[in-house]
JSON list of C-alpha atoms in Angstrom, two decimals:
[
{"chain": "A", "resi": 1, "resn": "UNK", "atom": "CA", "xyz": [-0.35, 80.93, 149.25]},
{"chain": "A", "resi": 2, "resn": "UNK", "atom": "CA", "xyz": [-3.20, 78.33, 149.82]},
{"chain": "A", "resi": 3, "resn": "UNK", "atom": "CA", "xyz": [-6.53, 79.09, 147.44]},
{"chain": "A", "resi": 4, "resn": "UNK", "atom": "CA", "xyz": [-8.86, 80.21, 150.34]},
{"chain": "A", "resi": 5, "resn": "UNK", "atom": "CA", "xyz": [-12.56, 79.66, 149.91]},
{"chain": "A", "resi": 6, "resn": "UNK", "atom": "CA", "xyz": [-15.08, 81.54, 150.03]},
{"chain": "A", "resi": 7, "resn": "UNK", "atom": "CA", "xyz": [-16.58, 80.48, 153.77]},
{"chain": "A", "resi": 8, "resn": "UNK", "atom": "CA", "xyz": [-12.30, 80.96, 154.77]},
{"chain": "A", "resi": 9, "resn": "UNK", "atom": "CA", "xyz": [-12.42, 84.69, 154.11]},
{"chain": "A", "resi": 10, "resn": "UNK", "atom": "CA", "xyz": [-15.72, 84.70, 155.81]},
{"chain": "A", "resi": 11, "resn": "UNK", "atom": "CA", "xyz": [-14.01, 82.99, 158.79]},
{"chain": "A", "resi": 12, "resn": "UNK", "atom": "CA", "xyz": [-10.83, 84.90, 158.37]},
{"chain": "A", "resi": 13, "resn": "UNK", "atom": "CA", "xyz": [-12.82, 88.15, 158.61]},
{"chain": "A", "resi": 14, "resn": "UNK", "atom": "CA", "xyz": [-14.75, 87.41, 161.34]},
{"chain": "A", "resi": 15, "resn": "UNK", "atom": "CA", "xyz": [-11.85, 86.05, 163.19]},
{"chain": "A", "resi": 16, "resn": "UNK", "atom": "CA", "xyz": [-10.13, 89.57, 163.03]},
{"chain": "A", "resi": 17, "resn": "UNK", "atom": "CA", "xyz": [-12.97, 91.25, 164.20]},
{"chain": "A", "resi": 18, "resn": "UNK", "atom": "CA", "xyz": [-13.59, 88.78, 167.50]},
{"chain": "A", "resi": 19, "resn": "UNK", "atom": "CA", "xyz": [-12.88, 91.72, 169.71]},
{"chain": "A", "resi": 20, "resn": "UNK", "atom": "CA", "xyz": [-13.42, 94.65, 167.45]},
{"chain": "A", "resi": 21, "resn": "UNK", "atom": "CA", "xyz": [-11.52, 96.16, 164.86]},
{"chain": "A", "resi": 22, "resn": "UNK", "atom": "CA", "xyz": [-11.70, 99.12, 162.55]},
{"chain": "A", "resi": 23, "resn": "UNK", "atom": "CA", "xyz": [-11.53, 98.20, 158.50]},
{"chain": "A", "resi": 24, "resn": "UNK", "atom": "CA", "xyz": [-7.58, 98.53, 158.29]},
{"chain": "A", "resi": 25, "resn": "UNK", "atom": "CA", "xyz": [-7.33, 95.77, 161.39]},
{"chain": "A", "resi": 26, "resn": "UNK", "atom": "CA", "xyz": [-9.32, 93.60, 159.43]},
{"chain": "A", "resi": 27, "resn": "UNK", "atom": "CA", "xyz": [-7.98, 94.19, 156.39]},
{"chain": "A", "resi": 28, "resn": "UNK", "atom": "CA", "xyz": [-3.86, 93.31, 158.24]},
{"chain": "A", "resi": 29, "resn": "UNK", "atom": "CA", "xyz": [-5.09, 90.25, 160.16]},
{"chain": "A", "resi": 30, "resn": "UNK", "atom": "CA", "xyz": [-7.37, 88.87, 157.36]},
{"chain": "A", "resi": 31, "resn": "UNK", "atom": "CA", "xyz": [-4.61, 89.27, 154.82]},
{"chain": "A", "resi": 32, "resn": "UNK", "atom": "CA", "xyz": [-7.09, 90.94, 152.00]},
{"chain": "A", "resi": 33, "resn": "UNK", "atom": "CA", "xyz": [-7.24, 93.94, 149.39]},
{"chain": "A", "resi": 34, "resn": "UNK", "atom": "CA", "xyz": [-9.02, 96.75, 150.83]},
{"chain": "A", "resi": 35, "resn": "UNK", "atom": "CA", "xyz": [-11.22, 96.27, 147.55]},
{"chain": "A", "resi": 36, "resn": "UNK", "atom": "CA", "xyz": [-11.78, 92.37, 148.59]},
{"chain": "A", "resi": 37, "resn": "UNK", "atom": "CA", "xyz": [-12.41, 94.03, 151.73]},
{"chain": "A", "resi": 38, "resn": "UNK", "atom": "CA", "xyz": [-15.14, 96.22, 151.11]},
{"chain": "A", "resi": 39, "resn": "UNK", "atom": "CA", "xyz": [-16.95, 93.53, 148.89]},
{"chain": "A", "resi": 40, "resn": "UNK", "atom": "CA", "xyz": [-16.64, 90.87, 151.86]},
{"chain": "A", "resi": 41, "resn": "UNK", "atom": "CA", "xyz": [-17.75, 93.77, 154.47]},
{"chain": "A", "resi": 42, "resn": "UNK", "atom": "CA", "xyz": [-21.11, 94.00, 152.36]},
{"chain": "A", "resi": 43, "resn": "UNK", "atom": "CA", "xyz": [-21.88, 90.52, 152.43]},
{"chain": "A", "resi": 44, "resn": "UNK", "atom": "CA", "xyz": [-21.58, 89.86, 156.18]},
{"chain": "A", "resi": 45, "resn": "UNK", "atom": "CA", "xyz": [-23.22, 92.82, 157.32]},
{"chain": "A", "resi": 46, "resn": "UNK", "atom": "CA", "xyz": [-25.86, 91.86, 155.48]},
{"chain": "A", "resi": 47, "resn": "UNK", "atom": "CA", "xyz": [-25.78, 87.98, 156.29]},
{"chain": "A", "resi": 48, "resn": "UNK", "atom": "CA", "xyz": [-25.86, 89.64, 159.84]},
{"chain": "A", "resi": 49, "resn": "UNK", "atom": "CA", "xyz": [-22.63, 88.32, 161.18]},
{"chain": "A", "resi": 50, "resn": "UNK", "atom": "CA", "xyz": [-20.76, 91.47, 161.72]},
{"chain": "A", "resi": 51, "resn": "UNK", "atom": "CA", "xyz": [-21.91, 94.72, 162.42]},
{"chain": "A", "resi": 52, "resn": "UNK", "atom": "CA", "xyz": [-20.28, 98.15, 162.88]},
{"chain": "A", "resi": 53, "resn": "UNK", "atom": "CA", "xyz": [-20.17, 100.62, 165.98]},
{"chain": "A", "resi": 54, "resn": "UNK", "atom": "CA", "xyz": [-18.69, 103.65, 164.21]},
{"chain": "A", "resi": 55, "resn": "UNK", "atom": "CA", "xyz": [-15.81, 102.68, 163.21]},
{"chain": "A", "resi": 56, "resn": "UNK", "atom": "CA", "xyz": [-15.58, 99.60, 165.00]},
{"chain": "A", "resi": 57, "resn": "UNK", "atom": "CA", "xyz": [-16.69, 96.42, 163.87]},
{"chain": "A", "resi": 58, "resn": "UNK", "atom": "CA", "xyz": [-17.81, 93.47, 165.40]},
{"chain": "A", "resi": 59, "resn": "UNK", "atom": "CA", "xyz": [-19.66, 89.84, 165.92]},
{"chain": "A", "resi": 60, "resn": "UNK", "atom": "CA", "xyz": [-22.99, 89.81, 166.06]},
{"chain": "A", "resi": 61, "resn": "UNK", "atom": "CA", "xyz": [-24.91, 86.99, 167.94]},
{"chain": "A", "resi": 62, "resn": "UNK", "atom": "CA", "xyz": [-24.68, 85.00, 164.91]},
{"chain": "A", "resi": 63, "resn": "UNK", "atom": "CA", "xyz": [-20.99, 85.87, 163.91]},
{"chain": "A", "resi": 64, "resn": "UNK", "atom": "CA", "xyz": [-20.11, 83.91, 167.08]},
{"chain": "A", "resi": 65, "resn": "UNK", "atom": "CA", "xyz": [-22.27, 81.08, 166.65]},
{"chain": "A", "resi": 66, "resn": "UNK", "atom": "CA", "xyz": [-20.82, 81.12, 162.94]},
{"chain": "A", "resi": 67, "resn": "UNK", "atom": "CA", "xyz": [-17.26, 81.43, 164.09]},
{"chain": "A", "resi": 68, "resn": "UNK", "atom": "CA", "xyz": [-17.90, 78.60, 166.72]},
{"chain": "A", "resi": 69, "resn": "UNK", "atom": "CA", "xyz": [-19.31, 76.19, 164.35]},
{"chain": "A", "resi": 70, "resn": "UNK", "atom": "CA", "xyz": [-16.53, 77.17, 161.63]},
{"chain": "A", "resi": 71, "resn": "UNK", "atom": "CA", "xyz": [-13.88, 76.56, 164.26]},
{"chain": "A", "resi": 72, "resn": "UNK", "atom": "CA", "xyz": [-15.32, 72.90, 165.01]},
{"chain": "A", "resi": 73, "resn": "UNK", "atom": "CA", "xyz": [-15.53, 71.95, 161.12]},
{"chain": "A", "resi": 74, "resn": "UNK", "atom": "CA", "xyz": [-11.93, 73.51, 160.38]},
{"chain": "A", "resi": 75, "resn": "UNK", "atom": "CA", "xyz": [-10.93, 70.89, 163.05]},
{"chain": "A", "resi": 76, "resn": "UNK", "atom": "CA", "xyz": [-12.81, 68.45, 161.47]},
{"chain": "A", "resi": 77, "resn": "UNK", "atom": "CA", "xyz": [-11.65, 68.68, 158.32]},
{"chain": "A", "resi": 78, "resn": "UNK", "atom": "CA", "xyz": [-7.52, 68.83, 159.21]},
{"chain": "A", "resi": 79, "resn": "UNK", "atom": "CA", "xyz": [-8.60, 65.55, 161.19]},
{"chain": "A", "resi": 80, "resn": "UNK", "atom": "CA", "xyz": [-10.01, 63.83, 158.46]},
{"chain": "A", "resi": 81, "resn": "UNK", "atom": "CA", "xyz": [-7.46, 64.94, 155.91]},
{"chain": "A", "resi": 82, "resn": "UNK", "atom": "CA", "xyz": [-4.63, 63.59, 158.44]},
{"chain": "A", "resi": 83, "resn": "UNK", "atom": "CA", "xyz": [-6.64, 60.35, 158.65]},
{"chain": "A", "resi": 84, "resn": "UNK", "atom": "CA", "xyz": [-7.28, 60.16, 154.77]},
{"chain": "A", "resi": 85, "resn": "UNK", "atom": "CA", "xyz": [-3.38, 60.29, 154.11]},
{"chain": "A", "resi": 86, "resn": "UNK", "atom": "CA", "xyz": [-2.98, 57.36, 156.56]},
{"chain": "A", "resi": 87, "resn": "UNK", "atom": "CA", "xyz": [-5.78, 55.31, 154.51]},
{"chain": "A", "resi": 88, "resn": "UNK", "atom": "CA", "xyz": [-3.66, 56.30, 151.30]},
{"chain": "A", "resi": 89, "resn": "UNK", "atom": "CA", "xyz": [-0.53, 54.89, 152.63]},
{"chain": "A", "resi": 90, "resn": "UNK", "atom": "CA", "xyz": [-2.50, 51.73, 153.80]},
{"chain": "A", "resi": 91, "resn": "UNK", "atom": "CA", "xyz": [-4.00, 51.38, 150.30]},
{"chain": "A", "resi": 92, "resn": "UNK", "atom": "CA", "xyz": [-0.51, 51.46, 148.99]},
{"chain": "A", "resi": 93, "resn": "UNK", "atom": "CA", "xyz": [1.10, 48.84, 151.51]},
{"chain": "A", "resi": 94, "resn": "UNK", "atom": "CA", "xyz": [-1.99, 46.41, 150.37]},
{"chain": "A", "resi": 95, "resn": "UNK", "atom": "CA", "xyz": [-1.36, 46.87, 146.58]},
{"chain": "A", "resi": 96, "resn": "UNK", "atom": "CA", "xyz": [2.67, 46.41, 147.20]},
{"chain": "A", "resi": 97, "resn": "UNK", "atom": "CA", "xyz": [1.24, 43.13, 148.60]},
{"chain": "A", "resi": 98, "resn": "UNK", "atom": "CA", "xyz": [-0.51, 42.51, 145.29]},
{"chain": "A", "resi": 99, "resn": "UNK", "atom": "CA", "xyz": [2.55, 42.62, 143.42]},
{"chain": "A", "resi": 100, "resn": "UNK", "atom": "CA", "xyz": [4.57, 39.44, 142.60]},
{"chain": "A", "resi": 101, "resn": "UNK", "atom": "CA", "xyz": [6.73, 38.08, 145.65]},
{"chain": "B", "resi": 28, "resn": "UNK", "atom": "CA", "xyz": [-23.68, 47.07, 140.71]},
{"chain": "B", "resi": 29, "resn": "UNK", "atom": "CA", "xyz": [-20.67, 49.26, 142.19]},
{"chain": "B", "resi": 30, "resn": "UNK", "atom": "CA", "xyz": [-17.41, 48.79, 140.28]},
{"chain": "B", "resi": 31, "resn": "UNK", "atom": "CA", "xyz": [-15.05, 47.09, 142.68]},
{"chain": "B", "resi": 32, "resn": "UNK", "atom": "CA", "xyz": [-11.56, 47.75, 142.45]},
{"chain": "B", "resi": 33, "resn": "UNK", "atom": "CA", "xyz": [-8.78, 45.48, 142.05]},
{"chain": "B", "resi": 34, "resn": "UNK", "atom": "CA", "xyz": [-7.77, 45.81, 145.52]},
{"chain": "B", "resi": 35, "resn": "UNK", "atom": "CA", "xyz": [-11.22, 44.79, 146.87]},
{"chain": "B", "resi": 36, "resn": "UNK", "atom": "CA", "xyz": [-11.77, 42.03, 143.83]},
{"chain": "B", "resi": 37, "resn": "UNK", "atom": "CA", "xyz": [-7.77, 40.01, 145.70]},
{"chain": "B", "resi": 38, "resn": "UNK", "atom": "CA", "xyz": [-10.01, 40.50, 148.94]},
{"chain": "B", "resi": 39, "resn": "UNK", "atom": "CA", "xyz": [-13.14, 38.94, 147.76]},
{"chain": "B", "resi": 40, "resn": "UNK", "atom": "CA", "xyz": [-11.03, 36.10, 146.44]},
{"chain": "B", "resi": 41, "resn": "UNK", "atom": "CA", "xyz": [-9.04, 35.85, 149.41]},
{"chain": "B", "resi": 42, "resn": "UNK", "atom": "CA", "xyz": [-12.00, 35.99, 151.96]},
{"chain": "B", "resi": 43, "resn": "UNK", "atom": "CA", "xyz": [-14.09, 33.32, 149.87]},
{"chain": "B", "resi": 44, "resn": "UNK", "atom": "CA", "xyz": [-10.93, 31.12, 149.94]},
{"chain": "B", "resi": 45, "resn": "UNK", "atom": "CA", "xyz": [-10.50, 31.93, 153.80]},
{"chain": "B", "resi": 46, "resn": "UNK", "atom": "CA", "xyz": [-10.81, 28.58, 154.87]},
{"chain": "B", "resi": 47, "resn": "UNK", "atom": "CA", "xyz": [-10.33, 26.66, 151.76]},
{"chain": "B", "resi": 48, "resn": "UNK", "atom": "CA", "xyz": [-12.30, 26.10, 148.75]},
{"chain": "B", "resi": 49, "resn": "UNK", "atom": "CA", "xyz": [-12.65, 25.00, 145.35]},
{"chain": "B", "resi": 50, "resn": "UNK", "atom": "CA", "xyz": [-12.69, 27.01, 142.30]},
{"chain": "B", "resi": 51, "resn": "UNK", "atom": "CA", "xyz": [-16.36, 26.85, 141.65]},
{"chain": "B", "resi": 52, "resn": "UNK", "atom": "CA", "xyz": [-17.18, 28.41, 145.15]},
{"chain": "B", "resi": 53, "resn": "UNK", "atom": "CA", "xyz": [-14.62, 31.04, 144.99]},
{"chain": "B", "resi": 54, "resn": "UNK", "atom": "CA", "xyz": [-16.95, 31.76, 141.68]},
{"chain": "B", "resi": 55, "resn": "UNK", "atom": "CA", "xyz": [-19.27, 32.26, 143.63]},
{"chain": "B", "resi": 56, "resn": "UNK", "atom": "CA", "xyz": [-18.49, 33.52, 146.50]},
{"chain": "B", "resi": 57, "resn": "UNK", "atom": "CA", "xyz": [-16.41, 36.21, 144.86]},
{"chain": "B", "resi": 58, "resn": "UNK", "atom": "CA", "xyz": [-19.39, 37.23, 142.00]},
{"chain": "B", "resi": 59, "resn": "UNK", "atom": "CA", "xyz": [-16.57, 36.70, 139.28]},
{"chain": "B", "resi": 60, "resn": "UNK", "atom": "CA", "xyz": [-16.97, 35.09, 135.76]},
{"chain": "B", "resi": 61, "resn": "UNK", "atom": "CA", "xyz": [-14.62, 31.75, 135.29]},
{"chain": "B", "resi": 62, "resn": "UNK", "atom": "CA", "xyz": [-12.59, 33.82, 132.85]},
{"chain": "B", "resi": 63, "resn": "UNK", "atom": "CA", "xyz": [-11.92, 36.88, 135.54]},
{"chain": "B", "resi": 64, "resn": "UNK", "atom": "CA", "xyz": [-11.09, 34.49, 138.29]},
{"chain": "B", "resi": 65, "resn": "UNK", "atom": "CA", "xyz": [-8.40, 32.91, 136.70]},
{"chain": "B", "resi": 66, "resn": "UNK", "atom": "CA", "xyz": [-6.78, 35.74, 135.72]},
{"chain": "B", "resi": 67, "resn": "UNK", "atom": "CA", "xyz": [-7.01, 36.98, 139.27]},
{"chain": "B", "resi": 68, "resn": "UNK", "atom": "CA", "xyz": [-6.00, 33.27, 140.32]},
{"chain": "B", "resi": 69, "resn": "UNK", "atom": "CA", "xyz": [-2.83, 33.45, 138.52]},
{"chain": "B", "resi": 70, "resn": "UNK", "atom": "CA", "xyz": [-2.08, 37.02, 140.49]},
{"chain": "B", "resi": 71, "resn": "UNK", "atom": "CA", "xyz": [-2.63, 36.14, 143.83]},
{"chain": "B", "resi": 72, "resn": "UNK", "atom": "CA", "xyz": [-1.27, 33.09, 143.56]},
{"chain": "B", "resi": 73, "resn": "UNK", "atom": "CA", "xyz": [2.07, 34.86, 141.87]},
{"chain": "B", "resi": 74, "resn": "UNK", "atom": "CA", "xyz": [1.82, 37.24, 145.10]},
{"chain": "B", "resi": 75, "resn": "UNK", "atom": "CA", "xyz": [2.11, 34.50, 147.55]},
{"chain": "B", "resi": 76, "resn": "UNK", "atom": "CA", "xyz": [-1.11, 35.19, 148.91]},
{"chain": "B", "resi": 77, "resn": "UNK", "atom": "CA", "xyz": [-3.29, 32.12, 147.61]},
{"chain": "B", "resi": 78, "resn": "UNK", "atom": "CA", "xyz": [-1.68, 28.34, 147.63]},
{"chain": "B", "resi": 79, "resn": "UNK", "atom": "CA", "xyz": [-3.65, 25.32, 146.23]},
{"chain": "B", "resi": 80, "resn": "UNK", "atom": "CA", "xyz": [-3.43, 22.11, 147.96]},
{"chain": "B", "resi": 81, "resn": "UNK", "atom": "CA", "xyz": [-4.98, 19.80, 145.08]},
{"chain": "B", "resi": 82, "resn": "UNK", "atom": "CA", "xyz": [-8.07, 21.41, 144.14]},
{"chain": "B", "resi": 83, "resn": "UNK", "atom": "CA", "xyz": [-8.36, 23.07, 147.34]},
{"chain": "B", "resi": 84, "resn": "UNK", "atom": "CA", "xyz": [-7.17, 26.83, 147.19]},
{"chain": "B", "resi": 85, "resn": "UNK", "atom": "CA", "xyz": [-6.09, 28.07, 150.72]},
{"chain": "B", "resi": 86, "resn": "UNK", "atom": "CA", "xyz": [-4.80, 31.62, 152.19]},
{"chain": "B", "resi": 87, "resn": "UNK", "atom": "CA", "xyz": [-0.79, 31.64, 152.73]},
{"chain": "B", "resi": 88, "resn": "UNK", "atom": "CA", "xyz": [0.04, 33.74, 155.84]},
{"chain": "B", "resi": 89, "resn": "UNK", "atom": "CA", "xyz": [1.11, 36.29, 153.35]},
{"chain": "B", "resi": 90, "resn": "UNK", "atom": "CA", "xyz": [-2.96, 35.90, 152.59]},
{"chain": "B", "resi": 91, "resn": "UNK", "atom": "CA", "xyz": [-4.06, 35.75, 156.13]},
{"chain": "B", "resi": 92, "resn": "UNK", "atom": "CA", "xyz": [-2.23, 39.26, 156.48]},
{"chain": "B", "resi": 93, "resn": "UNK", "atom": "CA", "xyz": [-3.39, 40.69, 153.53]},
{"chain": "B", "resi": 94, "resn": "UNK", "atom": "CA", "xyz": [-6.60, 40.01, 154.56]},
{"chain": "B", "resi": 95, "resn": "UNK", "atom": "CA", "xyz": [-6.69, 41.32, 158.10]},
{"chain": "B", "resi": 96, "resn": "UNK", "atom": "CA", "xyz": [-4.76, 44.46, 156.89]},
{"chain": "B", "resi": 97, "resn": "UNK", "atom": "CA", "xyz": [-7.33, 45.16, 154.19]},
{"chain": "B", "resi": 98, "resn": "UNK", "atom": "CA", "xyz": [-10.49, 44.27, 156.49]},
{"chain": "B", "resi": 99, "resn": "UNK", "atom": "CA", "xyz": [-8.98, 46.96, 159.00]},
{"chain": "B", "resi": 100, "resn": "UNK", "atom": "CA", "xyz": [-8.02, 49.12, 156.04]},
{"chain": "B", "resi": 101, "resn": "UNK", "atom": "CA", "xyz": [-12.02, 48.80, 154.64]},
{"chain": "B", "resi": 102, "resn": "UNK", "atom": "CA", "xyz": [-13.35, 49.58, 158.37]},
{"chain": "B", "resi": 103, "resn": "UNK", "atom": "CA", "xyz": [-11.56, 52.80, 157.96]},
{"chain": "B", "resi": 104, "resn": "UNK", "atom": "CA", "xyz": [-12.58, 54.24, 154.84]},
{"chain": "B", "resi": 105, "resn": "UNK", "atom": "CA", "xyz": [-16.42, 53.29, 155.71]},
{"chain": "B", "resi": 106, "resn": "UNK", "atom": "CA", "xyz": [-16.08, 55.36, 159.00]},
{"chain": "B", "resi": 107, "resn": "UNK", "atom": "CA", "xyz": [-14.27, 58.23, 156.47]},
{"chain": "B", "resi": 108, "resn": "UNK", "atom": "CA", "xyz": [-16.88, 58.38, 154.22]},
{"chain": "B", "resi": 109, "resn": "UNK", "atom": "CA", "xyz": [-19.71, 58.98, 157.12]},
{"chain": "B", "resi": 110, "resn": "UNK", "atom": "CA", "xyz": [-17.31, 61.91, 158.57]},
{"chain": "B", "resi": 111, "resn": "UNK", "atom": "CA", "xyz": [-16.89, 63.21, 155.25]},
{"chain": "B", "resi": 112, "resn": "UNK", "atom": "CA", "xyz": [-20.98, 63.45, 154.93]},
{"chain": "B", "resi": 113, "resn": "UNK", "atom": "CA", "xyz": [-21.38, 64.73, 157.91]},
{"chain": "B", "resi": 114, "resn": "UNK", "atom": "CA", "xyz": [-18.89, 67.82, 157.00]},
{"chain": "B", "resi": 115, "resn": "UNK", "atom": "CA", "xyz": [-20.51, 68.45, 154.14]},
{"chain": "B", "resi": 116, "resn": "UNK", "atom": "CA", "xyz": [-23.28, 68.79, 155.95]},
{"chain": "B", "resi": 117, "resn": "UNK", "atom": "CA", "xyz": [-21.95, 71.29, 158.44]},
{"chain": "B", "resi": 118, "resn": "UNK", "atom": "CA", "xyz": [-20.35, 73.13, 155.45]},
{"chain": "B", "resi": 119, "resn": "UNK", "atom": "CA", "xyz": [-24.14, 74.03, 154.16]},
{"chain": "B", "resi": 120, "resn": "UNK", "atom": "CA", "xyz": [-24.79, 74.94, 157.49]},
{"chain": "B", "resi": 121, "resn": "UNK", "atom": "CA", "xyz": [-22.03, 77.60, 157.51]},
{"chain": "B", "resi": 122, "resn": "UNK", "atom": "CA", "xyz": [-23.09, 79.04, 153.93]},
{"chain": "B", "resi": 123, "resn": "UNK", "atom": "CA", "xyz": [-26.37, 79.28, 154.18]},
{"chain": "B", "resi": 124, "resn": "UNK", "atom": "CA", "xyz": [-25.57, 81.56, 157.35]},
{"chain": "B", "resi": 125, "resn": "UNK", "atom": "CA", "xyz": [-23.17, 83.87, 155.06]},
{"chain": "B", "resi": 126, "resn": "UNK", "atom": "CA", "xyz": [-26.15, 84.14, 153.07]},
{"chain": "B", "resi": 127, "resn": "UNK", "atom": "CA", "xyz": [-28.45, 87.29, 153.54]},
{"chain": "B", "resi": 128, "resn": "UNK", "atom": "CA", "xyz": [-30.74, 87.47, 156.44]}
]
């Protein structure tokens, strides 16, 4: 599996709890150790991006906005890496035409 | 002075020999010492990209390709690098709201 960052388990978390979820949801959709879990949980209560209703958590104003914006860079960022793997192969075709005829 | 890479040194050459000229304004053209230009010389010349008519150095279409490739090739990584500041920028965003409120 894929390294994720730090702001991906952010996103990941956030993601699972769009429409509410209790802890074990989260924990199944984000794909993370209860103990990862609890850490992360901490953290974006406390960055107020998710808060809980009981046992339910869920976006606050700013978890959407987050998850918006997150949702527009992630797009971003698959676009440019498609695009930088076209320059590469470019690059290459120029220095084949380097090379002695 | 940024370090230019071989590929962009060929197009220097190429574009200052674009429609034909001597050695000496190549030279200049190109910003390369006598000693680096006729080591590139021999290259592009070996590549079928550079011809000299007498002491007139000219583009072969090989040349005239290379050129338009790499000028569309150059366009793209320019527009890259902006989209890849840009992203970095909105990745700040995005952490500095996962930071406490």
């Amino acid at each position: 599996m894929k390294y994720r960052s730090k702001l991906n388990i952010i996103a990941d978390i956030l993601k699972a709890a769009e429409n509410g979820s209790k802890k074990t949801r989260i924990m199944y959709l984000a794909n993370l150790s209860y103990r990862l879990l609890e850490k992360y949980l901490v953290k974006v209560i406390k960055a107020d991006l998710l808060r809980h209703n009981g046992e339910v958590y869920e976006l606050t104003e700013k978890g959407r906005i987050f998850l918006e914006k997150f949702r527009d860079y992630s797009e971003k960022v698959s676009r440019i890496r498609k695009e930088v793997e076209i320059i590469k192969f470019e690059k290459q075709v120029l220095e084949q035409m380097c090379e002695i005829a």
